[in-house]
Amino acid sequence: MRILISNDDGIHAPGIFALARELRSLGEVTVVAPDKQQSAVGHAITMNTPLRVVPYSRDGELFGYAVDGTPADAVKLAVRFLLKDKPDLVVSGINHGSNTAINILYSGTVSAATEGTVLGIPSFAISLATYAEPDFSYAAKFAARLAGLIAERGLPPGTLLNVNVPPVPESEIRGVLLTRQGKSSWEDTFDVRRDPADREYFWLTGKMVVTDTEADTDQVAVHNNFVSVTPIHYDLTDLVMLEQMQAWGVEHLK
Ligand code: MN
């Protein structure tokens, strides 16, 4: 199995290292990832400036290729240019921090996997739901198991998996739940500061406000120490509204 690994925390991040080390047991792993922190860049791509790629070594060995772009750039460039053969699987992560509920929209981690899906490759994103000191070992093991299952089952075109792992020892993981995306969102605040020239600037901060209560949402499942696996797709069409809007008479707007 040929596996492409990327992330949004950057190629130096411990999460991508743990993931690559574990997935090497399944086949040929290539790492192509942003050369720096790219969290919350979503599905941005680079069009108006060049992209550069440099080999990146770790512990004296070639670990992968660092791209001075976004997660989606890294996957696109890998599949379209750097890799000799199309990978069988794209895995993005392991992100340091959860990608549940509204975070999926902003997530570079999820977008790297989405890009794999756009390019017709089965893909999943995996995140460890903590901002504290992380231990990626169980999440990496889970990623390898899921990769094996996807190799067996396949994924339909347009669909990827978004995985969130609770930050507890393996013995405290209660199980694996199939979930849907929650609706919890951020209460944004802007920290207003002044630069040395006394000009005002803003720094986005805030906190996640958990409004989800149902056990089958990604947000609640992870909180309850279950590994959460959510199938998502990039087709944003609202099929229910499409049907309801037939009665709107939009054709008369012409
Ligand atoms: Mn990140």
Coordinates of C-alpha atoms and ligand atoms in Angstrom, one line a residue:
M1 CA 0.0 0.0 0.0
R2 CA 1.3 3.5 -0.9
I3 CA 0.4 6.1 1.7
L4 CA 0.7 9.8 1.4
I5 CA 0.9 11.6 4.8
S6 CA 0.4 15.3 5.3
N7 CA -0.8 17.6 8.1
D8 CA -1.4 21.3 9.0
D9 CA 0.8 21.6 12.1
G10 CA 3.9 21.5 9.8
I11 CA 6.4 18.7 9.0
H12 CA 8.3 19.3 12.2
A13 CA 5.3 18.5 14.4
P14 CA 5.5 15.4 16.6
G15 CA 2.0 14.2 15.5
I16 CA 3.1 13.6 11.9
F17 CA 6.2 11.9 13.1
A18 CA 4.2 9.4 15.2
L19 CA 1.8 8.8 12.4
A20 CA 4.5 8.1 9.8
R21 CA 6.4 5.8 12.1
E22 CA 3.2 3.7 12.7
L23 CA 2.0 3.6 9.1
R24 CA 5.3 2.4 7.8
S25 CA 4.3 -1.0 8.9
L26 CA 1.5 -1.0 6.3
G27 CA 3.5 -0.1 3.2
E28 CA 5.4 2.7 1.5
V29 CA 4.9 6.0 3.2
T30 CA 5.7 9.4 1.7
V31 CA 5.4 12.5 3.8
V32 CA 4.7 15.8 2.1
A33 CA 3.6 18.6 4.5
P34 CA 3.8 22.3 5.0
D35 CA 7.1 23.7 6.2
K36 CA 5.5 25.6 9.0
Q37 CA 2.3 25.8 11.2
Q38 CA -0.7 26.1 8.9
S39 CA -3.6 25.4 11.3
A40 CA -6.9 26.9 10.5
V41 CA -6.0 27.8 6.9
G42 CA -8.9 25.6 5.7
H43 CA -8.8 24.6 2.1
A44 CA -6.7 27.5 0.9
I45 CA -4.4 27.0 -2.0
T46 CA -1.5 29.1 -3.3
M47 CA -1.9 30.7 -6.7
N48 CA -0.2 34.0 -6.8
T49 CA 3.2 33.1 -5.4
P50 CA 5.5 30.1 -6.3
L51 CA 5.7 27.0 -4.2
R52 CA 9.0 25.5 -3.1
V53 CA 9.8 22.0 -1.9
V54 CA 12.8 20.9 0.1
P55 CA 13.7 17.5 1.5
Y56 CA 13.4 17.4 5.3
S57 CA 15.5 15.1 7.4
R58 CA 14.9 13.9 10.9
D59 CA 17.3 11.9 13.1
G60 CA 19.7 11.9 10.2
E61 CA 17.3 10.3 7.8
L62 CA 15.1 11.7 5.0
F63 CA 11.7 12.0 6.6
G64 CA 9.7 13.8 3.9
Y65 CA 9.3 16.9 1.8
A66 CA 8.5 20.3 3.2
V67 CA 6.3 22.6 1.1
D68 CA 6.1 26.4 1.7
G69 CA 2.3 26.4 1.2
T70 CA -0.9 25.1 2.7
P71 CA -2.0 21.6 3.5
A72 CA -4.1 21.4 0.3
D73 CA -1.0 22.6 -1.7
A74 CA 1.1 19.9 -0.2
V75 CA -1.3 17.1 -1.1
K76 CA -2.0 18.5 -4.6
L77 CA 1.7 18.9 -5.3
A78 CA 2.5 15.5 -4.0
V79 CA -0.1 13.7 -6.0
R80 CA 0.2 15.8 -9.2
F81 CA 3.9 16.1 -9.3
L82 CA 6.2 14.6 -6.6
L83 CA 4.9 11.0 -6.4
K84 CA 5.7 8.6 -9.2
D85 CA 2.5 6.6 -8.5
K86 CA -0.9 7.7 -7.2
P87 CA -1.1 6.8 -3.5
D88 CA -3.7 4.3 -2.3
L89 CA -4.5 6.3 0.8
V90 CA -4.0 9.9 2.1
V91 CA -3.8 10.4 5.8
S92 CA -3.7 13.8 7.4
G93 CA -2.5 14.4 11.0
I94 CA -2.1 13.6 13.7
N95 CA -3.4 17.1 14.5
H96 CA -2.6 18.6 17.9
G97 CA -6.1 19.6 18.9
S98 CA -9.6 18.4 18.0
N99 CA -11.3 18.9 14.7
T100 CA -14.9 18.4 15.7
A101 CA -18.1 20.4 15.0
I102 CA -17.5 23.8 13.4
N103 CA -13.7 23.3 13.5
I104 CA -14.0 21.1 10.5
L105 CA -14.6 24.2 8.4
Y106 CA -11.4 25.9 9.4
S107 CA -9.3 22.8 9.7
G108 CA -6.2 22.5 7.5
T109 CA -5.9 18.9 8.8
V110 CA -9.3 18.0 7.4
S111 CA -8.6 20.0 4.2
A112 CA -5.4 18.0 3.4
A113 CA -7.6 14.8 3.5
T114 CA -10.4 16.5 1.6
E115 CA -7.8 17.3 -1.1
G116 CA -6.9 13.6 -1.3
T117 CA -10.6 12.9 -1.8
V118 CA -10.9 15.5 -4.5
L119 CA -8.1 13.8 -6.3
G120 CA -9.9 10.5 -6.1
I121 CA -7.9 8.9 -3.3
P122 CA -9.4 7.3 -0.1
S123 CA -8.5 9.7 2.7
F124 CA -8.9 10.4 6.3
A125 CA -8.0 13.1 8.8
I126 CA -7.0 12.3 12.4
S127 CA -6.8 14.6 15.4
L128 CA -5.9 14.2 19.1
A129 CA -8.4 16.2 21.1
T130 CA -6.1 18.1 23.4
Y131 CA -4.0 21.3 23.4
A132 CA -2.1 20.0 26.4
E133 CA 1.1 17.9 26.2
P134 CA 0.2 15.3 23.7
D135 CA 0.8 11.5 23.6
F136 CA 0.1 10.5 20.0
S137 CA 0.9 6.8 20.4
Y138 CA -2.6 5.4 20.7
A139 CA -4.0 7.7 17.9
A140 CA -1.2 6.5 15.6
K141 CA -2.0 2.9 16.3
F142 CA -5.7 3.6 15.6
A143 CA -4.8 5.3 12.4
A144 CA -3.0 2.1 11.2
R145 CA -6.0 -0.1 12.1
L146 CA -8.4 2.3 10.3
A147 CA -6.0 2.4 7.2
G148 CA -6.2 -1.4 7.1
L149 CA -10.0 -1.3 7.3
I150 CA -10.2 1.3 4.5
A151 CA -7.9 -0.8 2.3
E152 CA -10.4 -3.6 2.8
R153 CA -13.7 -1.6 2.5
G154 CA -12.8 1.3 0.3
L155 CA -14.5 4.7 0.5
P156 CA -17.1 6.1 -2.0
P157 CA -16.0 8.9 -4.3
G158 CA -16.3 12.3 -2.5
T159 CA -16.4 10.9 1.0
L160 CA -13.6 11.1 3.6
L161 CA -13.4 10.2 7.3
N162 CA -12.7 12.6 10.0
V163 CA -11.3 11.0 13.1
N164 CA -10.9 12.4 16.6
V165 CA -9.2 10.6 19.4
P166 CA -9.6 11.5 23.1
P167 CA -6.4 12.4 24.9
V168 CA -6.5 9.6 27.5
P169 CA -4.4 6.4 28.0
E170 CA -5.5 3.5 25.8
S171 CA -7.0 1.7 28.8
E172 CA -9.5 4.6 29.3
I173 CA -10.7 4.6 25.7
R174 CA -14.3 3.4 25.9
G175 CA -14.7 2.4 22.3
V176 CA -15.1 3.7 18.7
L177 CA -18.3 5.5 17.7
L178 CA -19.6 6.4 14.3
T179 CA -20.7 10.0 14.7
R180 CA -22.1 13.0 12.8
Q181 CA -20.6 16.5 12.8
G182 CA -21.7 18.5 15.9
K183 CA -22.9 22.1 15.8
S184 CA -20.7 23.5 18.7
S185 CA -19.1 26.8 17.7
W186 CA -16.6 29.4 18.9
E187 CA -17.4 32.4 21.0
D188 CA -14.9 34.7 19.3
T189 CA -13.2 37.6 21.0
F190 CA -10.6 40.0 19.7
D191 CA -7.8 41.0 22.0
V192 CA -7.2 44.6 21.1
R193 CA -3.5 45.7 21.5
R194 CA -1.2 48.5 20.5
D195 CA 2.0 48.1 18.4
P196 CA 5.2 50.2 19.1
A197 CA 3.9 52.9 16.8
D198 CA 0.7 53.0 19.0
R199 CA -1.5 51.6 16.2
E200 CA -4.2 49.3 17.2
Y201 CA -4.1 45.7 16.2
F202 CA -6.3 42.6 16.9
W203 CA -5.6 39.1 18.0
L204 CA -8.3 36.5 17.5
T205 CA -9.0 34.4 20.6
G206 CA -12.0 32.8 22.1
K207 CA -13.4 29.6 23.4
M208 CA -15.3 26.7 22.1
V209 CA -18.9 26.7 23.4
V210 CA -20.2 23.2 23.5
T211 CA -23.8 23.2 22.6
D212 CA -24.0 19.6 21.4
T213 CA -25.6 17.2 23.8
E214 CA -26.3 14.1 21.6
A215 CA -24.0 11.2 22.2
D216 CA -23.7 10.5 18.5
T217 CA -22.0 13.8 17.7
D218 CA -18.2 14.0 17.3
Q219 CA -18.0 16.7 20.0
V220 CA -19.8 14.6 22.7
A221 CA -18.3 11.3 21.7
V222 CA -14.7 12.5 22.2
H223 CA -15.7 14.2 25.4
N224 CA -17.0 10.8 26.6
N225 CA -13.7 9.2 25.7
F226 CA -14.8 7.5 22.6
V227 CA -12.8 7.6 19.3
S228 CA -15.1 9.5 16.9
V229 CA -15.2 8.5 13.2
T230 CA -17.4 10.8 11.0
P231 CA -17.9 10.3 7.3
I232 CA -18.0 13.7 5.6
H233 CA -18.2 14.9 2.1
Y234 CA -17.2 18.0 0.2
D235 CA -20.5 18.3 -1.8
L236 CA -22.0 21.2 0.1
T237 CA -25.5 21.0 -1.6
D238 CA -28.4 21.2 0.9
L239 CA -30.6 18.6 -0.7
V240 CA -33.6 19.3 1.7
M241 CA -33.5 23.0 0.8
L242 CA -33.0 22.2 -2.9
E243 CA -36.4 20.4 -2.7
Q244 CA -38.1 23.1 -0.6
M245 CA -36.9 25.9 -2.9
Q246 CA -38.7 24.4 -5.9
A247 CA -41.7 26.3 -4.4
W248 CA -39.9 29.7 -4.3
G249 CA -40.3 30.6 -7.9
V250 CA -36.6 31.6 -8.3
E251 CA -37.1 31.1 -12.1
H252 CA -39.2 34.3 -12.1
L253 CA -36.2 36.3 -10.9
K254 CA -34.7 36.1 -14.4
Ligands
MN1 MN -3.3 21.9 13.3

